[in-house]
Short mmCIF file of C-alpha atoms and ligand atoms in Angstrom, two decimals:
data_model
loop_
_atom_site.label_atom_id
_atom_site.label_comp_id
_atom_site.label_asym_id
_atom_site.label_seq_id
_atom_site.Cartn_x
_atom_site.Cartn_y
_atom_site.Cartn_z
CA UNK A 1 111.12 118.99 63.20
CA UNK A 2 112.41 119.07 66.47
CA UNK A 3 110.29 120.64 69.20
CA UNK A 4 113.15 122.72 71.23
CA UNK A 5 110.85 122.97 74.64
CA UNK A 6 111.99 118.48 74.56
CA UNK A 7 115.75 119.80 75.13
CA UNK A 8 117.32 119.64 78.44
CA UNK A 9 120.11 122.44 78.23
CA UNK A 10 122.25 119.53 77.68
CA UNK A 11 120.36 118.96 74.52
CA UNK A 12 120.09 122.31 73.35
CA UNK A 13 123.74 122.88 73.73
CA UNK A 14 124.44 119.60 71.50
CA UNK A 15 121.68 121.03 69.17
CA UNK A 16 123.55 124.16 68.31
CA UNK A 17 126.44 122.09 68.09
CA UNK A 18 125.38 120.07 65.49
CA UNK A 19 124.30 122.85 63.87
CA UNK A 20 127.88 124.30 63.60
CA UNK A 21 127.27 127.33 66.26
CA UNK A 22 128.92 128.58 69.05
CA UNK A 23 127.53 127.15 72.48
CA UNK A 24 126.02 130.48 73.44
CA UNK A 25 123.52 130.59 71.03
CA UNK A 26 122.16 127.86 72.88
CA UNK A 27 122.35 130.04 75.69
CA UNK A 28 120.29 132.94 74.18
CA UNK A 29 117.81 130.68 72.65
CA UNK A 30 117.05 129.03 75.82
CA UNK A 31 116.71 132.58 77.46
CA UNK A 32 114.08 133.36 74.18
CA UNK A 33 112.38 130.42 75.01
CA UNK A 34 112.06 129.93 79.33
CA UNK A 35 112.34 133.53 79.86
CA UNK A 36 110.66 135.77 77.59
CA UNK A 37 108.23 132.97 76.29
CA UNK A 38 108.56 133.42 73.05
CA UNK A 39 106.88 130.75 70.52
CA UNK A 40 107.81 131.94 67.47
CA UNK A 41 111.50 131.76 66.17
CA UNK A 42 111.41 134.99 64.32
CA UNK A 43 110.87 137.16 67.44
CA UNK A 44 114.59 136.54 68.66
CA UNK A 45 115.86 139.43 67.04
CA UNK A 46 119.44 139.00 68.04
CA UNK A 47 120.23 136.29 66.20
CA UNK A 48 121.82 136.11 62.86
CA UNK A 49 118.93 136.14 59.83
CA UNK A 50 120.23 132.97 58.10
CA UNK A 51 120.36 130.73 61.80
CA UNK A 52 116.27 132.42 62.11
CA UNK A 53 115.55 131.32 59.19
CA UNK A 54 117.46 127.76 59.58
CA UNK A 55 115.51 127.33 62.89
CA UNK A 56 112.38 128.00 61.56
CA UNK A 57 112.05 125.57 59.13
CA UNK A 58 114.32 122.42 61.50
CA UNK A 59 112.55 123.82 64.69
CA UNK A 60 109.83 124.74 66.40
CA UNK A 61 108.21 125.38 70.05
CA UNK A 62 105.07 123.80 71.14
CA UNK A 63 103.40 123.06 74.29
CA UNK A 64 100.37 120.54 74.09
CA UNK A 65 97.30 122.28 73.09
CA UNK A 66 94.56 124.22 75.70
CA UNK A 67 91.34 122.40 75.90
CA UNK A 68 90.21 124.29 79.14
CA UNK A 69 91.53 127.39 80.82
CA UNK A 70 89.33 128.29 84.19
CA UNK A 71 89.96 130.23 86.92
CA UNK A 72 88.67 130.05 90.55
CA UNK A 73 87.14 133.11 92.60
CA UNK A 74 90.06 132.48 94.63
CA UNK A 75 92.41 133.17 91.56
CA UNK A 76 93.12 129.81 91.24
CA UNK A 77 93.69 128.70 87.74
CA UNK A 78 93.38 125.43 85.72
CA UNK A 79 94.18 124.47 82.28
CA UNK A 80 93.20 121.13 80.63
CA UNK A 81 96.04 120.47 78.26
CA UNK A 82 95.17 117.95 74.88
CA UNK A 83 97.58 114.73 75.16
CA UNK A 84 95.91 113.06 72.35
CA UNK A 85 93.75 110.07 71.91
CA UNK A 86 91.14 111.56 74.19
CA UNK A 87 93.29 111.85 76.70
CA UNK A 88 94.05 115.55 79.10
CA UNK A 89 95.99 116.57 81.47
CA UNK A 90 96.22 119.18 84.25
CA UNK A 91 98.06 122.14 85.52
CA UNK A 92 96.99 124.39 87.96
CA UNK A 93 98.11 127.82 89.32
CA UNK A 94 97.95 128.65 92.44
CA UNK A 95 98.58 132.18 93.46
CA UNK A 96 99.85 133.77 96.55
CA UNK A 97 100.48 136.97 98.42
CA UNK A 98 104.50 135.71 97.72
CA UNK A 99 104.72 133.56 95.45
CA UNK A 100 102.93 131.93 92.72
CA UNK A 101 102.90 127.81 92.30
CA UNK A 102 102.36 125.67 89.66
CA UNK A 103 100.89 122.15 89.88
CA UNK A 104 101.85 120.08 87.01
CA UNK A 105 101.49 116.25 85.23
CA UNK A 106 104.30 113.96 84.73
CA UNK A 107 101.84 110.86 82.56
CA UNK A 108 98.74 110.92 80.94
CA UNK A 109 96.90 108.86 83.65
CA UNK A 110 98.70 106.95 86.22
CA UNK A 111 99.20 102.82 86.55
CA UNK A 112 99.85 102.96 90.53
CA UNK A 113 96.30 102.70 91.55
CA UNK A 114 96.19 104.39 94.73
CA UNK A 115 92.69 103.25 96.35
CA UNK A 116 91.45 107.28 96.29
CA UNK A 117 92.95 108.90 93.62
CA UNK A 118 90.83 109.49 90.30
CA UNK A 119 93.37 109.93 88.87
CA UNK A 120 94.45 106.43 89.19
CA UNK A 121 91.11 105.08 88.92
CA UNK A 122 91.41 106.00 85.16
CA UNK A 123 94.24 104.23 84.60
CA UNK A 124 97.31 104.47 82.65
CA UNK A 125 97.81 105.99 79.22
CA UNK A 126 101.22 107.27 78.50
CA UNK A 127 103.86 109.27 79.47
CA UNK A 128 104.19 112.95 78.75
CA UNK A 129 107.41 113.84 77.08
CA UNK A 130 109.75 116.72 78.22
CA UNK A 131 108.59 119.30 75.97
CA UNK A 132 104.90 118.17 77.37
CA UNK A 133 106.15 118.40 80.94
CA UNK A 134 108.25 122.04 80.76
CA UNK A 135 105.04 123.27 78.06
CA UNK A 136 103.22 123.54 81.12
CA UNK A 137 105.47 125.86 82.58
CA UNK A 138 105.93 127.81 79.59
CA UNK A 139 102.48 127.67 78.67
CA UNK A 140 101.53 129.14 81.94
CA UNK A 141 104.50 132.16 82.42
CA UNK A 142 103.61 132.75 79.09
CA UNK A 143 99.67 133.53 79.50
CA UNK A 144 99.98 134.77 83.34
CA UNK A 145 102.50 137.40 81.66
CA UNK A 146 100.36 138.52 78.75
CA UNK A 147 97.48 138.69 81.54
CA UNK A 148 99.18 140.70 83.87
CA UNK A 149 97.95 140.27 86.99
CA UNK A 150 99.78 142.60 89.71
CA UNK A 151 102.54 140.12 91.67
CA UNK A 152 105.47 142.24 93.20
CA UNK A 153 108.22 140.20 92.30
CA UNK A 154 106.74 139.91 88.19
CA UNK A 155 107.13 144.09 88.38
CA UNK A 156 110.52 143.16 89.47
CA UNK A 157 111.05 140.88 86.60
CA UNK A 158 110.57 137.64 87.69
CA UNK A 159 108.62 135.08 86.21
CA UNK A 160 105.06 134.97 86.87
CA UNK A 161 105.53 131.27 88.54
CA UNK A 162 108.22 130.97 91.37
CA UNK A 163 107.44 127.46 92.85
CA UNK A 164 106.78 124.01 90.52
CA UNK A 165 105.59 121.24 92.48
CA UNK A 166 104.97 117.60 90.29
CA UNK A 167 101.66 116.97 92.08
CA UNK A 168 99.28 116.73 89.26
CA UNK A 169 98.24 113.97 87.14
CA UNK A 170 100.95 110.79 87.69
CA UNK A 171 103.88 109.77 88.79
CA UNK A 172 106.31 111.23 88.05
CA UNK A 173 109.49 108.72 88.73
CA UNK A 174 107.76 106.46 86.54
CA UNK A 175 108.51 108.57 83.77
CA UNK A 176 112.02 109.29 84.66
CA UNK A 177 114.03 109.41 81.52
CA UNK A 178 111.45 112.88 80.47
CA UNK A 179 111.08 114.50 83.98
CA UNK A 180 114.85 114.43 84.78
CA UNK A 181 115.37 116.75 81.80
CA UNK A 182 112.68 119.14 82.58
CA UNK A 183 113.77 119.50 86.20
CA UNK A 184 117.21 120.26 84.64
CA UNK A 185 115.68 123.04 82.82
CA UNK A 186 113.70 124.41 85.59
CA UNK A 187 116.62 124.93 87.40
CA UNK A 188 118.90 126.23 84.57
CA UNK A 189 119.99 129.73 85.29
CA UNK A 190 119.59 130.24 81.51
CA UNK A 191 115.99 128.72 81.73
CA UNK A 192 113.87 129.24 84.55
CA UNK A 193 116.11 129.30 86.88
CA UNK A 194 114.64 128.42 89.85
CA UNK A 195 116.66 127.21 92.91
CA UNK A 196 115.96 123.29 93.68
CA UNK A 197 114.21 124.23 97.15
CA UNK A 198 111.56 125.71 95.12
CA UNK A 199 111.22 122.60 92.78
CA UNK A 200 109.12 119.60 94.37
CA UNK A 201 108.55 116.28 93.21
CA UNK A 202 105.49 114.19 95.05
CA UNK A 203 106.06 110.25 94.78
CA UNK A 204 104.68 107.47 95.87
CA UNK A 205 107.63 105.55 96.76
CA UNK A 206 109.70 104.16 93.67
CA UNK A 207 112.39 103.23 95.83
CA UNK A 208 114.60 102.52 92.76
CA UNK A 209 114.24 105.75 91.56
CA UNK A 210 114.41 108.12 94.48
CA UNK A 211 117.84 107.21 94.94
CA UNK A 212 118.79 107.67 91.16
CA UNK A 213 116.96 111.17 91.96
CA UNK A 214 119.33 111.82 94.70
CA UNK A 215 122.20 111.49 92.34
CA UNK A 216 120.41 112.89 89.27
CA UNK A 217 118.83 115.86 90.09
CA UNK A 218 117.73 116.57 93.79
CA UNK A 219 115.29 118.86 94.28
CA UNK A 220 112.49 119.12 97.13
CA UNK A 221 111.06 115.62 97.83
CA UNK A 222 107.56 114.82 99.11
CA UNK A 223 106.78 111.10 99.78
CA UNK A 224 102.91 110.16 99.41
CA UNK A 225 102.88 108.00 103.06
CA UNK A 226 98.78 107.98 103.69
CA UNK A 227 99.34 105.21 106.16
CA UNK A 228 101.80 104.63 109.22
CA UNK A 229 101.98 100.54 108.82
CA UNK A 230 102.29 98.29 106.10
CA UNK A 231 98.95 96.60 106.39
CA UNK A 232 97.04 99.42 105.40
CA UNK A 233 99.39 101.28 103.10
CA UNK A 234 99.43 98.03 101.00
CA UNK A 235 95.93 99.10 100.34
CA UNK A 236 95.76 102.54 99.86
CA UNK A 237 98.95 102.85 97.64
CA UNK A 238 99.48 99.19 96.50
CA UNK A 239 103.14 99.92 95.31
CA UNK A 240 104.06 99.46 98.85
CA UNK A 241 103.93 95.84 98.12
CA UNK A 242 106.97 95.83 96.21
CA UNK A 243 108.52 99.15 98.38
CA UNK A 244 107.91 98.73 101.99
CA UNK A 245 107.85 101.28 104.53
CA UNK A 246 111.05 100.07 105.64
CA UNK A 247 112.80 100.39 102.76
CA UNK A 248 110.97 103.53 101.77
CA UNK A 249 111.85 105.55 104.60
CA UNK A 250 115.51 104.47 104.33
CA UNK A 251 115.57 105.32 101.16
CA UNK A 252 114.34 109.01 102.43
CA UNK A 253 116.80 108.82 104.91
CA UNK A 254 119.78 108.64 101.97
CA UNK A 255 117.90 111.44 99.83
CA UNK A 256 118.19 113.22 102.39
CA UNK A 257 122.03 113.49 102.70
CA UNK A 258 121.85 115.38 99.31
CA UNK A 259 117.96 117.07 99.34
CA UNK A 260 117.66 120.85 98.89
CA UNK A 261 115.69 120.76 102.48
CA UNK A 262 116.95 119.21 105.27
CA UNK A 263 113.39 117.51 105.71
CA UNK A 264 111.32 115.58 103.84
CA UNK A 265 107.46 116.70 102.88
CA UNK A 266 105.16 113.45 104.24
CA UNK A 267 102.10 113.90 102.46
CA UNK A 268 98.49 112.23 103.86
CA UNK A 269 95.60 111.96 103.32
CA UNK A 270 93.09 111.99 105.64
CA UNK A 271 90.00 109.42 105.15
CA UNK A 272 87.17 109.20 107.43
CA UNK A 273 87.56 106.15 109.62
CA UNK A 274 90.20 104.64 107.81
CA UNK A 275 93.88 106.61 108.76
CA UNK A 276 92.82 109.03 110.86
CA UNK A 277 92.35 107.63 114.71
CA UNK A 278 94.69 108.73 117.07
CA UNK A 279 95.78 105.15 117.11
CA UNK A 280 97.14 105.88 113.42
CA UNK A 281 98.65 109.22 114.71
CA UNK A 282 100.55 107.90 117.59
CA UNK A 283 101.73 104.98 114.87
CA UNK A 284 103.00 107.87 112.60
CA UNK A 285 105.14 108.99 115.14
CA UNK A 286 107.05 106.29 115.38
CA UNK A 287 107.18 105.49 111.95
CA UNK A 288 108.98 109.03 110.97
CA UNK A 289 111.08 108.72 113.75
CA UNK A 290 114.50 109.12 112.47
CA UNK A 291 113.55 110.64 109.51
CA UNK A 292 113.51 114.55 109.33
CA UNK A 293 110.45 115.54 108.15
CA UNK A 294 107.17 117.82 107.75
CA UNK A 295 104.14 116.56 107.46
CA UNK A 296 101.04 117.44 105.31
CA UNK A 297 98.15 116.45 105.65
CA UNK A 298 95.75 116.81 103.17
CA UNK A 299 91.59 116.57 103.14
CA UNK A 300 90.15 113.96 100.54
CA UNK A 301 88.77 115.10 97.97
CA UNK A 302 85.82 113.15 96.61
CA UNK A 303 85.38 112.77 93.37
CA UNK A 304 82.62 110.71 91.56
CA UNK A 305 82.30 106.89 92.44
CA UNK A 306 85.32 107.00 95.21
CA UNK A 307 84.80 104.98 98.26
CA UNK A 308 86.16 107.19 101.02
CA UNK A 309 85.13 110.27 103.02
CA UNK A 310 86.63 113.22 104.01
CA UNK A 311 87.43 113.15 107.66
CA UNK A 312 85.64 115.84 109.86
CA UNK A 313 87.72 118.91 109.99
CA UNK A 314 87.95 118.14 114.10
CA UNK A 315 89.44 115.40 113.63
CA UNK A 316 92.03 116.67 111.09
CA UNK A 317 93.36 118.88 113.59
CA UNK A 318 93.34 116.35 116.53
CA UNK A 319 95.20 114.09 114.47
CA UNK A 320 98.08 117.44 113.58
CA UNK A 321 97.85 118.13 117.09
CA UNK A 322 98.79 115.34 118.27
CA UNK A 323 101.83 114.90 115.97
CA UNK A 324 102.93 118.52 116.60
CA UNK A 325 102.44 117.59 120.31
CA UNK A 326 105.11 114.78 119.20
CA UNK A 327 107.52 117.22 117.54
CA UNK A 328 106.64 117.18 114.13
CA UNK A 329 105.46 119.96 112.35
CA UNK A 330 102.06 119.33 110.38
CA UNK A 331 100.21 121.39 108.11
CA UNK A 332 96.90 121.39 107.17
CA UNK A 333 96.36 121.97 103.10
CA UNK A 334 94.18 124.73 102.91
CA UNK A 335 91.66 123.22 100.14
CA UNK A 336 92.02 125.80 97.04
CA UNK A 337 89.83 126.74 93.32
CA UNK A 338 87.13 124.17 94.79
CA UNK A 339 84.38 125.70 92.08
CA UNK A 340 86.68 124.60 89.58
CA UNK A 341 87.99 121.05 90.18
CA UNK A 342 91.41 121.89 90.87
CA UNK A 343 92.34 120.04 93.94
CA UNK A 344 94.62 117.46 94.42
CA UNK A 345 93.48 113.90 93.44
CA UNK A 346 90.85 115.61 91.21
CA UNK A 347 93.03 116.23 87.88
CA UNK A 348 91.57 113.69 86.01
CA UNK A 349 91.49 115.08 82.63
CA UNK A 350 87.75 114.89 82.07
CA UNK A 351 87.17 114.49 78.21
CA UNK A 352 88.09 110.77 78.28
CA UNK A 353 85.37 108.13 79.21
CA UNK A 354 87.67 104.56 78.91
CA UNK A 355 88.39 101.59 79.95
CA UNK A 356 91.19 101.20 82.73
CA UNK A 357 94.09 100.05 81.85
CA UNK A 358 96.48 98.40 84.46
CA UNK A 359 100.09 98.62 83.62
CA UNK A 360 101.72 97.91 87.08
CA UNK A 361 104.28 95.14 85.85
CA UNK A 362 105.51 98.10 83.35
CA UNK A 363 106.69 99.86 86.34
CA UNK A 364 110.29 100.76 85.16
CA UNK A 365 112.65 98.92 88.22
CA UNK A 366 116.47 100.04 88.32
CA UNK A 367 118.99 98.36 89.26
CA UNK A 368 120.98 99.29 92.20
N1 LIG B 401 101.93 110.40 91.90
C1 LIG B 401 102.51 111.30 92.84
C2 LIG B 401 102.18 112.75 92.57
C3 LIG B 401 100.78 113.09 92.16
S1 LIG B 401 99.48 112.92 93.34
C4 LIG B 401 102.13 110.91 94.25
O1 LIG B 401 101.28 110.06 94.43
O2 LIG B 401 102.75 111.45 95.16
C5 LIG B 401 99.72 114.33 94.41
C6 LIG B 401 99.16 114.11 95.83
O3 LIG B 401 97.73 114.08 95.82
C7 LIG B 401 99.61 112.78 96.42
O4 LIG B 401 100.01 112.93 97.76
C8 LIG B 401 98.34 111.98 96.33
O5 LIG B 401 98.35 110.91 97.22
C9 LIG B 401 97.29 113.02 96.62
N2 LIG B 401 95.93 112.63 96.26
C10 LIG B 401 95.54 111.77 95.30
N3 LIG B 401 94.20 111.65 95.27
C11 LIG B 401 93.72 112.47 96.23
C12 LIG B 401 92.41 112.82 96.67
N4 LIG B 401 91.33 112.30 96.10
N5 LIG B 401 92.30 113.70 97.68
C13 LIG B 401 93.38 114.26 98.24
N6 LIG B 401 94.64 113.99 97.85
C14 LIG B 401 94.81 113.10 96.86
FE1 LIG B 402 99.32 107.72 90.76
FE2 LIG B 402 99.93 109.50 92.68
FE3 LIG B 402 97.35 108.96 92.03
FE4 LIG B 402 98.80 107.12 93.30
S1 LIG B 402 98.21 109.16 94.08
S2 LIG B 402 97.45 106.75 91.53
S3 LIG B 402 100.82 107.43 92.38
S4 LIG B 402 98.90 109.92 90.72
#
């Protein structure tokens, strides 16, 4: 049975091909599928009754299963999905006045062990295929649509979600070989169709792999920095000990030349007392020096048993004004569907109580 929300349009094409039809079927499934949302093979009523019927028993389209499906007062929605073995992960919505975003997972936990994310503190359990990665998206259109929430731009028949951003549970260049194909698909124009500015991927800083990006697929890149020197990043996102800042923010530098945005999105996060003196700011400044960038910074969240604090909102925007005094423009992430867990760092796919597991030598490492 193949699920068809695994195929890139690549695959779906060689699908129908092996199927013996004409490549725009392909087309006008996909469109069935990442448009309309359909699940069920029998509601594409322009195709021929025999290739329904054929499809129906080879074929079918799942996304993982809904444990949880919450919504914020603030509109802000979660849903748990079921990745087996005990094991969840998150997607959240996150509406606005012009646009609606979707946070999704790349892996079922995450081996990279970043000092104060819960999500790495659970470990790693296994990547999410394709069809697990794009069911998020499909899963949410789908259920936003049938909802029906006013947003402008669904009346004028768009899809309920306008901006992806691969922020949620893992990381998502260490599951390459299933993320590349669902990026494809998010920016087919017979699938969602979105244009690569509005498609971001968060890393860490897989060197390897952000240049195989560049050439692959580039859409919007944020880099997870959280410290200006290598001393301290070594400890709050230990794959800087293989990946350096040197060699991290050349390797931004070359994305760059081929990056939707002619800027990078430096994500940090700002812990009380330990990255967040003016000392680290002024640091910062010279470490993105000859990169183009934003930067983000974003409050901690806490989450049960973590060993940092959230720094005091005064000091948050000292430390952005004094890199916008610098030149660089900072936000401030405006912390969003608090009542319900959704913040970043907090998708931690709660129905699992396990052992960690530490899988850092089974980071994937590329050639060059
Ligand atoms: N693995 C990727 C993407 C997922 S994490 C990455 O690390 O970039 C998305 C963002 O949330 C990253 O910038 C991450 O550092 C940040 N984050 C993790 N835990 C957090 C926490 N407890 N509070 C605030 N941000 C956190
Ligand atoms: Fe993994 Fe990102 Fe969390 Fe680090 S911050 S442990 S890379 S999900």
């Amino acid at each position: 049975m193949q699920n068809l929300l695994d195929l890139s349009p690549d695959g779906l094409a060689q699908h129908f091909a092996a199927l013996g039809e004409k490549p725009f079927r392909a087309r006008q499934v996909s469109r069935w599928i990442h448009q309309r949302f359909v699940g069920d093979v029998d509601a594409m009523t322009d195709l021929a009754r025999p290739l329904r019927e054929r499809l129906a028993r080879d074929a079918s389209i799942v996304a993982p299963a809904v444990i949880r499906d919450t919504t914020a007062a603030d509109g802000t929605r979660k849903w748990l999905f079921d990745a087996g073995n005990g094991n969840a992960v998150e997607a959240v919505f996150i509406p606005e006045d012009d646009r609606g975003t979707l946070c999704i997972s790349s892996q079922a936990g995450c081996a990279l062990d970043c000092a104060f994310c819960s999500t790495g503190k659970q470990g790693f359990n296994r990547n999410l295929t394709t069809g697990e990665i794009v069911g998020q998206l499909w899963h949410a259109n789908r259920t936003l649509l049938r909802d029906g929430a006013p947003r402008p731009w669904v009346d004028a028949g768009r899809a309920p979600i306008t901006n992806v951003v691969m922020m949620g549970m893992g990381e998502p260049l260490a599951n390459y070989d299933a993320v590349v194909p669902a990026l494809r698909l998010f920016l087919d124009d017979n699938a969602y169709g979105l244009s690569r500015r509005r498609v971001t991927l968060s890393t860490s800083g897989l060197v390897p792999w952000i240049d195989r990006l560049r050439d692959d697929c580039p859409v919007a890149l944020a880099v997870s920095l959280h410290a200006p020197d290598d001393a301290l990043r070594d400890r709050l996102v230990p794959i800087n000990r293989r990946h350096p800042l040197d060699e991290l923010m050349a390797a931004c530098r070359r994305y760059l030349e081929r990056a939707p945005r002619d800027f990078v999105t430096f994500e940090y996060v700002m812990l009380d007392g330990v990255n967040d003196q003016p000392s680290h700011a002024e640091a910062l400044v010279e470490r993105v020096a000859d990169v183009p960038c934003k930067l983000n910074l974003i409050p901690f969240n806490p989450f049960p048993g973590s060993e940092f604090r959230t720094s005091p909102r005064e000091r948050v925007l000292a430390f952005q004004r004094q890199l916008m005094d610098a030149g660089i423009v900072t936000t401030v992430r405006r912390t969003r569907g608090d009542d319900i867990d959704a913040a970043c760092g907090q998708l931690a796919g709660q129905v699992q109580d396990r052992t960690k597991r530490r899988l850092s030598t089974r980071i994937p490492v590329v050639a060059r």
